[in-house]
Amino acid sequence: ENQYASFDPLADVVPPALGTCKSMPNGKMVTLSPGTYCDKSWTGKITLNPGVYILRGVSVKPGGNGTLTGAGVTLFLMEGSQIYINANEQVNLSPMTTGPYAGITIYQPHGNTSALTLNGGAGSVISGFI
């Protein structure tokens, strides 16, 4: 109450084009390459190679003792995508250091009202803008 409106440092960010959907590989341990993903859920131990990830209708829920790891990544949560990290899951994410999305780790546009829940376990580290 009685606070000035906050400045949104990401207000001018324009998300990348959605692109063609990539398929999610099978298995509980996966390594993904940058691109657009439209699968309904990501679970297990997920490693992200450096780059931009556009999630369309994706639910990221690693599950019991699951992980979400990536250095030099930016995740765009589009079309109702959400991230739910529970206390027993490990998250280690850092943003790209160059390019138009430098410093941004997770971006959720104003129109996406899905939950972004981060109850990461001990040792989880997310650096950059969320």
Short mmCIF file of C-alpha atoms in Angstrom, two decimals:
data_model
loop_
_atom_site.label_atom_id
_atom_site.label_comp_id
_atom_site.label_asym_id
_atom_site.label_seq_id
_atom_site.Cartn_x
_atom_site.Cartn_y
_atom_site.Cartn_z
CA GLU A 1 0.00 0.00 0.00
CA ASN A 2 1.14 3.55 -0.74
CA GLN A 3 3.94 2.31 -2.96
CA TYR A 4 4.99 3.67 -6.32
CA ALA A 5 4.33 1.48 -9.34
CA SER A 6 7.25 -0.75 -10.18
CA PHE A 7 9.14 -0.37 -13.43
CA ASP A 8 9.02 -3.53 -15.54
CA PRO A 9 12.56 -3.99 -16.87
CA LEU A 10 11.29 -6.56 -19.39
CA ALA A 11 8.39 -4.47 -20.75
CA ASP A 12 10.13 -3.91 -24.10
CA VAL A 13 11.20 -7.53 -24.63
CA VAL A 14 9.78 -9.02 -27.82
CA PRO A 15 9.60 -12.83 -27.68
CA PRO A 16 11.04 -14.72 -30.64
CA ALA A 17 8.86 -16.24 -33.35
CA LEU A 18 7.20 -19.44 -32.15
CA GLY A 19 8.76 -21.76 -34.73
CA THR A 20 8.05 -25.39 -35.57
CA CYS A 21 7.47 -27.71 -32.62
CA LYS A 22 10.26 -30.12 -31.71
CA SER A 23 9.41 -33.45 -30.15
CA MET A 24 10.44 -34.33 -26.64
CA PRO A 25 12.72 -37.37 -26.49
CA ASN A 26 11.60 -40.36 -24.43
CA GLY A 27 13.19 -41.20 -21.13
CA LYS A 28 13.63 -39.85 -17.63
CA MET A 29 17.01 -38.27 -18.48
CA VAL A 30 16.89 -35.94 -21.49
CA THR A 31 19.14 -33.30 -23.01
CA LEU A 32 17.33 -30.72 -25.12
CA SER A 33 18.52 -28.35 -27.83
CA PRO A 34 17.15 -24.81 -28.25
CA GLY A 35 13.89 -24.37 -30.15
CA THR A 36 10.12 -24.50 -29.77
CA TYR A 37 8.57 -27.29 -27.69
CA CYS A 38 4.86 -28.06 -27.63
CA ASP A 39 4.78 -31.24 -25.59
CA LYS A 40 2.44 -31.19 -22.64
CA SER A 41 4.93 -32.01 -19.87
CA TRP A 42 8.63 -32.16 -19.10
CA THR A 43 9.53 -34.52 -16.27
CA GLY A 44 12.61 -36.25 -14.90
CA LYS A 45 16.19 -35.05 -15.24
CA ILE A 46 16.19 -32.30 -17.89
CA THR A 47 19.38 -30.71 -19.22
CA LEU A 48 19.13 -27.71 -21.54
CA ASN A 49 21.89 -26.88 -24.00
CA PRO A 50 22.62 -23.12 -24.28
CA GLY A 51 20.09 -21.08 -26.26
CA VAL A 52 16.46 -19.92 -26.45
CA TYR A 53 13.58 -22.26 -25.56
CA ILE A 54 10.02 -21.37 -26.51
CA LEU A 55 7.46 -23.42 -24.59
CA ARG A 56 3.92 -23.61 -25.98
CA GLY A 57 1.40 -25.22 -23.65
CA VAL A 58 4.19 -27.01 -21.78
CA SER A 59 4.11 -27.92 -18.09
CA VAL A 60 7.60 -28.24 -16.59
CA LYS A 61 7.34 -30.47 -13.51
CA PRO A 62 10.54 -32.46 -12.97
CA GLY A 63 8.86 -34.67 -10.34
CA GLY A 64 10.35 -36.39 -7.31
CA ASN A 65 14.12 -35.86 -7.29
CA GLY A 66 13.97 -34.47 -10.84
CA THR A 67 16.27 -31.72 -12.12
CA LEU A 68 16.16 -28.80 -14.51
CA THR A 69 19.63 -27.63 -15.51
CA GLY A 70 20.94 -25.22 -18.11
CA ALA A 71 23.67 -22.60 -18.46
CA GLY A 72 23.22 -19.81 -20.99
CA VAL A 73 19.48 -20.39 -21.48
CA THR A 74 16.32 -18.30 -21.82
CA LEU A 75 12.90 -19.94 -21.40
CA PHE A 76 9.85 -18.22 -22.88
CA LEU A 77 6.63 -19.49 -21.26
CA MET A 78 4.05 -18.99 -24.02
CA GLU A 79 0.45 -20.14 -24.53
CA GLY A 80 -0.25 -21.22 -20.96
CA SER A 81 3.12 -22.83 -20.26
CA GLN A 82 4.04 -23.16 -16.62
CA ILE A 83 6.89 -24.21 -14.38
CA TYR A 84 6.26 -26.00 -11.09
CA ILE A 85 9.31 -26.81 -9.02
CA ASN A 86 8.72 -28.66 -5.77
CA ALA A 87 11.00 -28.72 -2.73
CA ASN A 88 12.70 -32.04 -3.55
CA GLU A 89 13.67 -31.01 -7.09
CA GLN A 90 16.95 -29.38 -8.11
CA VAL A 91 17.05 -26.35 -10.43
CA ASN A 92 20.21 -24.73 -11.76
CA LEU A 93 19.59 -22.18 -14.51
CA SER A 94 21.58 -19.21 -15.74
CA PRO A 95 20.87 -16.79 -18.60
CA MET A 96 22.70 -16.08 -21.82
CA THR A 97 25.31 -13.34 -21.48
CA THR A 98 25.06 -11.97 -25.03
CA GLY A 99 22.32 -11.29 -27.57
CA PRO A 100 18.86 -9.73 -27.27
CA TYR A 101 17.87 -11.94 -24.33
CA ALA A 102 21.07 -11.57 -22.30
CA GLY A 103 20.35 -11.67 -18.59
CA ILE A 104 16.85 -13.18 -18.95
CA THR A 105 16.41 -16.71 -17.62
CA ILE A 106 12.61 -17.12 -17.57
CA TYR A 107 10.16 -14.86 -19.41
CA GLN A 108 6.41 -15.13 -18.99
CA PRO A 109 4.33 -12.64 -21.03
CA HIS A 110 1.58 -10.66 -19.31
CA GLY A 111 -1.11 -12.70 -21.09
CA ASN A 112 0.10 -15.99 -19.60
CA THR A 113 -1.64 -16.29 -16.24
CA SER A 114 -0.40 -19.83 -15.52
CA ALA A 115 1.50 -20.42 -12.31
CA LEU A 116 5.26 -20.03 -12.06
CA THR A 117 6.03 -21.87 -8.82
CA LEU A 118 9.61 -22.15 -7.57
CA ASN A 119 9.91 -24.12 -4.32
CA GLY A 120 13.38 -25.37 -5.25
CA GLY A 121 15.34 -27.66 -2.99
CA ALA A 122 18.47 -26.74 -1.12
CA GLY A 123 21.25 -25.88 -3.52
CA SER A 124 18.96 -24.74 -6.33
CA VAL A 125 20.24 -21.63 -8.12
CA ILE A 126 18.46 -19.49 -10.70
CA SER A 127 20.35 -16.41 -11.80
CA GLY A 128 19.13 -13.67 -14.12
CA PHE A 129 15.73 -12.05 -14.61
CA ILE A 130 12.56 -14.05 -14.06
#
